[in-house]
Coordinates of N, CA and C (backbone and C1' of nucleotides) in Angstrom, one line a residue:
Chain A
M1 N 310.6 185.8 101.0 CA 310.0 186.6 100.0 C 310.1 186.1 98.7
E2 N 309.1 186.1 97.8 CA 309.1 185.6 96.6 C 309.8 186.5 95.6
K3 N 311.1 186.3 95.3 CA 311.8 187.0 94.6 C 311.6 186.1 93.0
I4 N 311.2 186.8 92.1 CA 310.8 186.4 91.0 C 311.8 186.9 89.8
T5 N 311.9 186.0 88.6 CA 313.1 186.3 87.6 C 312.0 187.1 86.4
K6 N 312.9 187.8 85.3 CA 312.4 188.6 84.5 C 311.2 187.5 83.5
F7 N 311.7 186.2 83.6 CA 310.8 185.4 82.9 C 309.4 185.4 83.5
Q8 N 309.5 185.3 84.6 CA 308.2 185.1 85.6 C 307.4 186.3 85.3
K9 N 308.0 187.5 85.6 CA 307.3 188.7 85.3 C 306.6 188.8 84.1
L10 N 307.4 188.3 82.8 CA 306.8 188.0 81.5 C 305.5 187.3 81.5
V11 N 305.7 186.0 82.0 CA 304.7 185.1 82.2 C 303.4 185.6 82.6
Y12 N 303.6 186.3 84.0 CA 302.6 186.9 84.7 C 302.1 187.9 84.2
G13 N 302.7 188.7 83.5 CA 302.0 189.7 82.8 C 301.2 189.2 81.6
A14 N 301.6 188.2 80.8 CA 300.6 187.8 79.8 C 299.5 187.2 80.3
T15 N 299.7 186.3 81.4 CA 298.8 185.5 82.0 C 297.6 186.6 82.6
K16 N 298.2 187.7 83.1 CA 297.3 188.6 83.8 C 296.4 189.4 82.8
K17 N 296.7 189.4 81.4 CA 296.0 190.0 80.3 C 294.9 189.2 79.6
I18 N 294.7 188.1 80.3 CA 293.8 187.1 79.9 C 292.2 187.7 80.6
P19 N 291.3 188.0 79.4 CA 290.2 188.7 80.2 C 289.4 187.5 80.7
K20 N 288.4 188.0 81.7 CA 287.6 186.9 82.3 C 286.6 186.3 81.2
G21 N 286.4 184.9 81.3 CA 285.7 184.4 80.5 C 286.5 183.8 79.2
R22 N 287.8 184.0 79.4 CA 288.7 183.9 78.2 C 289.9 182.8 78.7
I23 N 290.6 182.1 77.9 CA 291.6 181.2 78.2 C 292.8 181.5 77.3
S24 N 293.6 180.7 77.6 CA 294.9 180.7 76.8 C 296.0 179.5 76.9
T25 N 296.8 179.3 76.2 CA 297.8 177.9 76.3 C 299.1 178.5 76.7
Y26 N 299.8 177.5 77.3 CA 301.1 177.9 77.8 C 301.9 178.0 76.5
G27 N 301.8 177.7 75.4 CA 302.4 177.7 74.3 C 302.2 179.4 73.7
E28 N 300.9 179.8 73.5 CA 300.6 180.9 73.5 C 301.3 182.1 74.2
I29 N 301.3 181.9 75.8 CA 302.2 182.8 76.6 C 303.5 182.8 76.2
A30 N 303.8 181.6 76.1 CA 305.4 181.4 75.7 C 305.6 182.2 74.5
R31 N 305.1 182.0 73.4 CA 305.1 182.9 72.2 C 305.2 184.3 72.6
A32 N 304.1 184.8 73.3 CA 303.8 186.2 73.6 C 304.9 186.6 74.2
I33 N 305.5 186.1 75.3 CA 306.8 186.6 75.8 C 308.0 186.5 75.1
G34 N 307.9 185.7 73.7 CA 309.1 185.6 73.0 C 309.8 184.4 73.2
R35 N 309.1 183.3 73.8 CA 310.0 182.3 74.0 C 309.0 181.0 73.5
P36 N 308.7 180.9 72.3 CA 307.7 179.9 71.5 C 308.2 178.4 72.1
R37 N 309.4 178.3 72.5 CA 309.9 177.0 72.7 C 309.8 176.8 74.3
S38 N 309.4 177.6 75.0 CA 309.4 177.6 76.6 C 307.9 177.4 76.9
A39 N 306.9 176.5 76.4 CA 305.6 176.4 76.9 C 305.7 175.8 78.4
R40 N 306.6 174.8 78.6 CA 306.8 174.0 79.8 C 307.4 175.0 80.7
A41 N 308.3 175.8 80.3 CA 308.8 176.7 81.3 C 308.0 177.7 81.8
V42 N 306.9 177.9 81.0 CA 305.7 178.9 81.1 C 305.0 178.2 82.5
G43 N 304.6 177.1 82.2 CA 304.1 176.3 83.4 C 305.0 176.3 84.6
N44 N 306.3 176.1 84.3 CA 307.2 176.0 85.5 C 307.3 177.5 86.1
A45 N 307.2 178.4 85.4 CA 307.1 179.9 85.8 C 305.8 180.1 86.6
L46 N 304.8 179.7 86.1 CA 303.6 179.9 86.8 C 303.4 179.1 88.1
N47 N 303.9 177.5 88.0 CA 303.8 176.7 88.9 C 302.4 176.9 90.0
C48 N 302.2 177.9 90.2 CA 301.0 178.3 91.2 C 301.1 179.7 91.0
N49 N 300.1 180.3 91.6 CA 299.6 181.7 91.5 C 300.3 182.5 92.6
P50 N 301.5 183.0 92.2 CA 302.1 183.8 93.2 C 301.3 185.1 93.7
F51 N 300.5 185.3 92.7 CA 299.6 186.7 93.0 C 298.1 186.0 92.6
A52 N 297.8 185.0 93.2 CA 296.5 184.4 92.9 C 295.3 185.2 92.1
P53 N 294.9 186.1 92.7 CA 293.9 186.9 91.9 C 294.2 187.5 90.8
D54 N 295.4 187.9 90.6 CA 296.0 188.7 89.5 C 296.5 187.9 88.5
I55 N 296.7 186.6 88.9 CA 297.4 185.7 87.8 C 296.6 184.6 87.7
P56 N 295.5 184.5 86.6 CA 294.6 183.5 86.6 C 295.3 182.4 86.0
C57 N 296.1 181.7 86.6 CA 297.0 180.4 86.0 C 295.8 179.4 85.6
H58 N 294.5 179.3 86.4 CA 293.5 178.3 86.1 C 293.1 178.7 84.6
R59 N 293.5 180.0 84.1 CA 292.7 180.1 82.5 C 293.7 179.7 81.6
V60 N 294.7 179.2 82.1 CA 296.0 178.7 81.2 C 295.8 177.2 81.1
V61 N 295.7 176.8 79.8 CA 295.5 175.2 79.6 C 296.6 175.0 78.5
R62 N 296.7 173.6 78.1 CA 297.5 173.2 77.2 C 297.1 173.4 75.9
S63 N 297.9 173.1 75.1 CA 297.9 173.4 73.6 C 296.7 172.7 72.8
D64 N 296.4 171.5 73.6 CA 295.3 170.4 73.0 C 293.9 170.9 73.7
G65 N 294.0 171.8 74.5 CA 292.8 172.1 75.3 C 292.7 171.5 76.6
S66 N 293.6 170.6 77.0 CA 293.4 170.0 78.2 C 293.7 170.9 79.5
V67 N 293.0 170.7 80.5 CA 293.5 171.7 81.6 C 294.9 171.9 82.0
G68 N 295.5 170.5 81.7 CA 297.2 170.5 81.9 C 297.2 169.9 83.4
G69 N 297.7 170.9 84.2 CA 297.9 170.6 85.7 C 297.7 171.8 86.5
F70 N 297.3 171.5 87.7 CA 297.1 172.9 88.6 C 297.5 172.5 90.0
A71 N 298.2 173.5 90.6 CA 298.8 173.2 91.8 C 297.7 172.8 92.9
K72 N 296.5 173.3 92.7 CA 295.2 173.1 93.7 C 294.5 171.9 93.2
G73 N 294.8 171.3 92.2 CA 294.2 170.2 91.6 C 293.3 170.6 90.6
N74 N 293.2 169.5 89.6 CA 292.5 169.9 88.1 C 291.0 170.1 88.3
K75 N 290.6 169.3 89.2 CA 289.2 169.5 89.5 C 288.8 170.8 89.8
E76 N 289.7 171.6 90.6 CA 289.3 172.8 91.0 C 289.5 173.7 89.7
K77 N 290.4 173.4 89.1 CA 290.9 174.3 87.9 C 289.5 174.0 87.0
I78 N 289.0 173.1 86.8 CA 288.0 172.8 85.9 C 286.7 173.6 86.5
R79 N 286.7 173.6 88.0 CA 285.5 174.0 88.4 C 285.5 175.7 88.2
I80 N 286.5 176.2 88.2 CA 286.6 177.8 87.9 C 286.4 178.0 86.6
L81 N 286.9 177.1 85.7 CA 286.7 177.5 84.4 C 285.1 177.1 83.9
E82 N 284.6 176.5 84.5 CA 283.2 176.2 84.1 C 282.4 177.5 84.7
G83 N 282.8 177.9 85.9 CA 282.5 179.2 86.3 C 282.5 180.5 85.5
E84 N 283.4 180.3 84.4 CA 283.7 181.3 83.4 C 282.9 181.0 82.2
K85 N 282.0 180.0 82.3 CA 281.2 179.7 81.3 C 282.1 178.9 80.3
I86 N 283.1 178.3 80.6 CA 284.0 177.4 79.8 C 283.4 176.1 80.3
R87 N 283.1 175.2 79.3 CA 282.6 173.9 79.5 C 283.8 173.1 79.2
I88 N 284.0 171.7 79.9 CA 285.2 171.0 79.8 C 284.4 169.6 79.8
R89 N 285.1 168.9 78.7 CA 284.8 167.2 78.7 C 285.8 166.3 79.0
K90 N 285.7 165.7 79.8 CA 287.0 164.7 79.9 C 288.2 165.3 80.0
G91 N 288.3 166.5 80.9 CA 289.4 167.2 81.1 C 289.9 168.1 79.7
K92 N 289.0 168.1 78.9 CA 289.2 169.1 78.0 C 288.5 170.2 77.5
I93 N 288.9 171.2 77.3 CA 288.3 172.4 77.0 C 287.3 172.4 75.6
V94 N 285.9 172.5 75.9 CA 285.2 172.7 74.8 C 285.0 173.8 74.3
D95 N 285.4 173.9 73.0 CA 285.4 175.3 72.2 C 286.4 176.0 72.8
F96 N 287.5 175.5 73.3 CA 288.5 176.3 73.9 C 289.3 177.1 72.9
E97 N 289.2 176.7 71.8 CA 290.0 177.4 70.6 C 289.2 178.8 70.4
K98 N 287.9 178.7 70.5 CA 287.0 180.0 70.5 C 287.1 181.0 71.8
K99 N 287.5 180.4 72.6 CA 287.6 181.2 73.9 C 289.2 181.5 73.9
L100 N 290.1 181.0 73.2 CA 291.5 181.4 73.3 C 291.7 182.9 73.1
F101 N 292.4 183.3 74.0 CA 292.7 184.9 74.0 C 293.8 185.1 73.2
A102 N 293.8 185.9 72.1 CA 295.0 186.3 71.1 C 295.9 187.2 71.7
F103 N 297.0 186.9 71.9 CA 298.2 187.7 72.5 C 298.7 188.3 71.2
G104 N 299.0 189.5 71.6 CA 300.3 190.3 70.5 C 301.3 190.2 70.9
L105 N 302.1 189.9 69.9 CA 303.7 190.0 69.9 C 304.3 190.8 70.7
Y106 N 304.9 190.8 71.8 CA 305.5 191.7 72.8 C 306.7 192.3 72.0
K107 N 307.7 191.4 71.5 CA 308.7 191.5 71.1 C 308.5 191.8 69.4
Chain B
dC1 P 289.1 159.4 60.9 O5' 288.1 159.3 62.1 C5' 286.7 159.5 62.3 C4' 286.2 159.8 63.5 C3' 286.9 160.8 64.4 O3' 286.3 161.6 65.3 C1' 287.1 158.4 65.4
dG2 P 286.7 162.4 66.3 O5' 286.7 161.5 67.7 C5' 286.0 160.7 68.2 C4' 286.2 160.5 69.7 C3' 286.9 161.4 70.4 O3' 286.3 161.7 71.8 C1' 288.0 159.8 70.4
dT3 P 287.3 162.4 72.8 O5' 288.0 161.2 73.6 C5' 287.1 160.0 74.1 C4' 288.0 159.4 75.1 C3' 288.6 160.1 75.8 O3' 288.7 159.4 77.3 C1' 290.3 158.8 74.5
dG4 P 290.0 160.1 78.2 O5' 291.1 159.1 78.3 C5' 290.8 157.4 78.2 C4' 291.9 157.0 78.7 C3' 293.0 157.6 79.5 O3' 293.6 156.5 80.5 C1' 294.1 157.4 77.7
dT5 P 294.9 157.1 81.4 O5' 296.1 156.5 80.5 C5' 296.2 155.2 80.0 C4' 297.5 154.8 79.8 C3' 298.6 155.3 80.8 O3' 299.7 154.3 81.0 C1' 299.0 156.4 78.6
dG6 P 300.9 155.2 81.7 O5' 301.9 155.1 80.4 C5' 302.0 154.3 79.2 C4' 303.3 154.6 78.5 C3' 304.4 155.0 79.3 O3' 305.8 154.4 79.0 C1' 304.1 156.7 77.8
dA7 P 307.1 154.6 79.3 O5' 307.4 155.9 78.3 C5' 307.5 155.5 76.8 C4' 308.3 156.2 76.0 C3' 309.6 156.8 76.8 O3' 310.8 156.8 75.7 C1' 308.2 158.7 76.2
dC8 P 312.0 157.6 76.2 O5' 311.6 159.0 75.6 C5' 311.4 159.3 74.1 C4' 311.6 160.5 73.3 C3' 313.2 161.1 74.0 O3' 313.5 161.8 73.1 C1' 311.2 162.4 74.8
dT9 P 314.6 162.7 73.3 O5' 314.0 164.1 73.6 C5' 313.0 164.6 72.6 C4' 312.8 166.0 72.3 C3' 313.9 166.7 72.7 O3' 314.2 167.9 72.0 C1' 312.6 167.2 74.7
dC10 P 315.2 169.2 72.3 O5' 314.3 170.3 73.3 C5' 312.9 170.6 72.8 C4' 312.8 171.8 73.5 C3' 314.1 172.8 73.9 O3' 313.5 174.2 73.7 C1' 313.1 172.1 75.8
dG11 P 314.7 175.3 73.7 O5' 314.2 175.9 75.2 C5' 312.9 176.2 75.5 C4' 312.7 176.4 76.9 C3' 314.0 177.1 77.4 O3' 313.8 178.6 78.0 C1' 313.6 175.4 79.0
dG12 P 314.6 179.3 78.8 O5' 314.1 178.9 80.4 C5' 312.8 178.7 80.8 C4' 312.6 178.6 82.3 C3' 313.8 179.7 82.9 O3' 313.0 180.2 84.1 C1' 314.0 177.3 83.6
dT13 P 314.1 181.1 85.0 O5' 314.1 180.1 86.3 C5' 313.2 179.5 86.8 C4' 313.4 178.7 88.1 C3' 314.3 179.6 89.1 O3' 313.9 179.4 90.2 C1' 315.5 177.6 88.3
Chain C
dG1 P 328.7 171.2 83.0 O5' 328.0 171.1 84.8 C5' 328.8 170.7 85.8 C4' 327.8 169.8 86.8 C3' 326.8 168.9 85.8 O3' 326.7 167.7 86.9 C1' 325.5 170.7 86.9
dA2 P 325.5 166.6 86.4 O5' 324.3 166.9 87.4 C5' 324.4 167.3 88.8 C4' 323.1 167.4 89.4 C3' 322.3 166.3 89.1 O3' 321.3 165.9 90.0 C1' 321.4 168.4 88.5
dC3 P 320.0 164.8 89.7 O5' 318.8 166.0 89.7 C5' 318.7 167.0 90.9 C4' 317.3 167.6 90.9 C3' 316.1 166.5 90.6 O3' 315.1 166.7 91.5 C1' 316.3 168.5 89.1
dC4 P 313.6 166.1 90.9 O5' 312.8 167.4 90.2 C5' 313.0 168.5 91.1 C4' 311.9 169.7 90.6 C3' 310.6 168.9 90.1 O3' 309.4 169.9 90.4 C1' 311.6 169.8 88.2
dG5 P 308.1 169.3 90.2 O5' 307.2 170.8 89.4 C5' 307.9 171.7 88.4 C4' 307.0 171.8 87.2 C3' 306.0 170.6 87.0 O3' 305.1 171.3 86.6 C1' 307.8 170.6 85.2
dA6 P 303.7 170.1 86.7 O5' 302.4 170.2 85.6 C5' 302.6 169.8 84.4 C4' 302.2 170.4 83.4 C3' 303.4 171.4 82.8 O3' 303.4 171.1 81.2 C1' 301.5 172.8 83.8
dG7 P 301.7 171.1 80.4 O5' 302.8 171.4 79.0 C5' 303.5 172.7 78.8 C4' 303.9 172.8 77.5 C3' 302.8 172.2 76.3 O3' 302.9 173.1 75.2 C1' 304.5 170.7 76.6
dC8 P 302.4 172.4 74.0 O5' 302.9 171.2 73.2 C5' 304.4 171.5 72.8 C4' 304.6 170.3 71.9 C3' 303.4 169.8 71.0 O3' 304.0 169.7 69.8 C1' 304.6 168.1 72.8
dC9 P 302.9 168.8 68.9 O5' 303.5 167.2 68.9 C5' 305.1 167.3 69.0 C4' 305.2 165.5 68.8 C3' 304.2 165.1 67.9 O3' 304.9 164.0 66.9 C1' 304.2 163.9 69.9
dA10 P 304.1 163.0 66.1 O5' 304.1 161.5 66.8 C5' 305.2 161.5 67.5 C4' 305.1 159.9 67.9 C3' 304.3 158.7 67.1 O3' 305.0 157.6 66.9 C1' 303.3 159.0 69.2
dC11 P 303.9 156.3 66.1 O5' 303.2 155.7 67.2 C5' 304.2 155.6 68.4 C4' 303.6 154.5 69.4 C3' 302.7 153.3 68.6 O3' 302.7 152.0 69.2 C1' 301.1 154.7 70.1
dA12 P 301.7 150.9 68.8 O5' 300.9 150.9 69.7 C5' 301.0 151.0 71.3 C4' 299.9 150.6 72.4 C3' 299.0 149.6 71.6 O3' 298.5 148.8 72.6 C1' 297.6 151.7 71.8
dC13 P 297.1 147.8 72.2 O5' 295.9 148.6 72.7 C5' 295.8 148.9 74.2 C4' 294.5 149.5 74.5 C3' 293.5 148.4 74.1 O3' 292.4 148.2 74.9 C1' 292.9 150.4 73.3

DNA sequence: CGTGTGACTCGGT
DNA sequence: GACCGAGCCACAC
């Protein structure tokens, strides 16, 4: 069974709030859950989609707009993002900043 | 200026 | 306490 921690739940909740055609960064999510220093921990928490269609971890990218990593493969992640009308160049999201979803501070 | 690679650090499990 | 990881920054080409 997949027993997850409270942090996982927070990360999943924030990621799940990302609307279609929109993306976010690990740092934004980390900040949204009240752990602005836990960007890599957010990646650690996602690791992959425990609830695949509910947790669009492929919409989560790095602070510099790069796709970062993806358990299924970066190419696959880019492919999904392109399907969201998000353009990627050399592994970096084009206009990612404009598509960045603004999280409200939870705490 | 833009892109690529490496190293260090922070946080979590 | 040890290991992992999807970040961040800096340097080099």
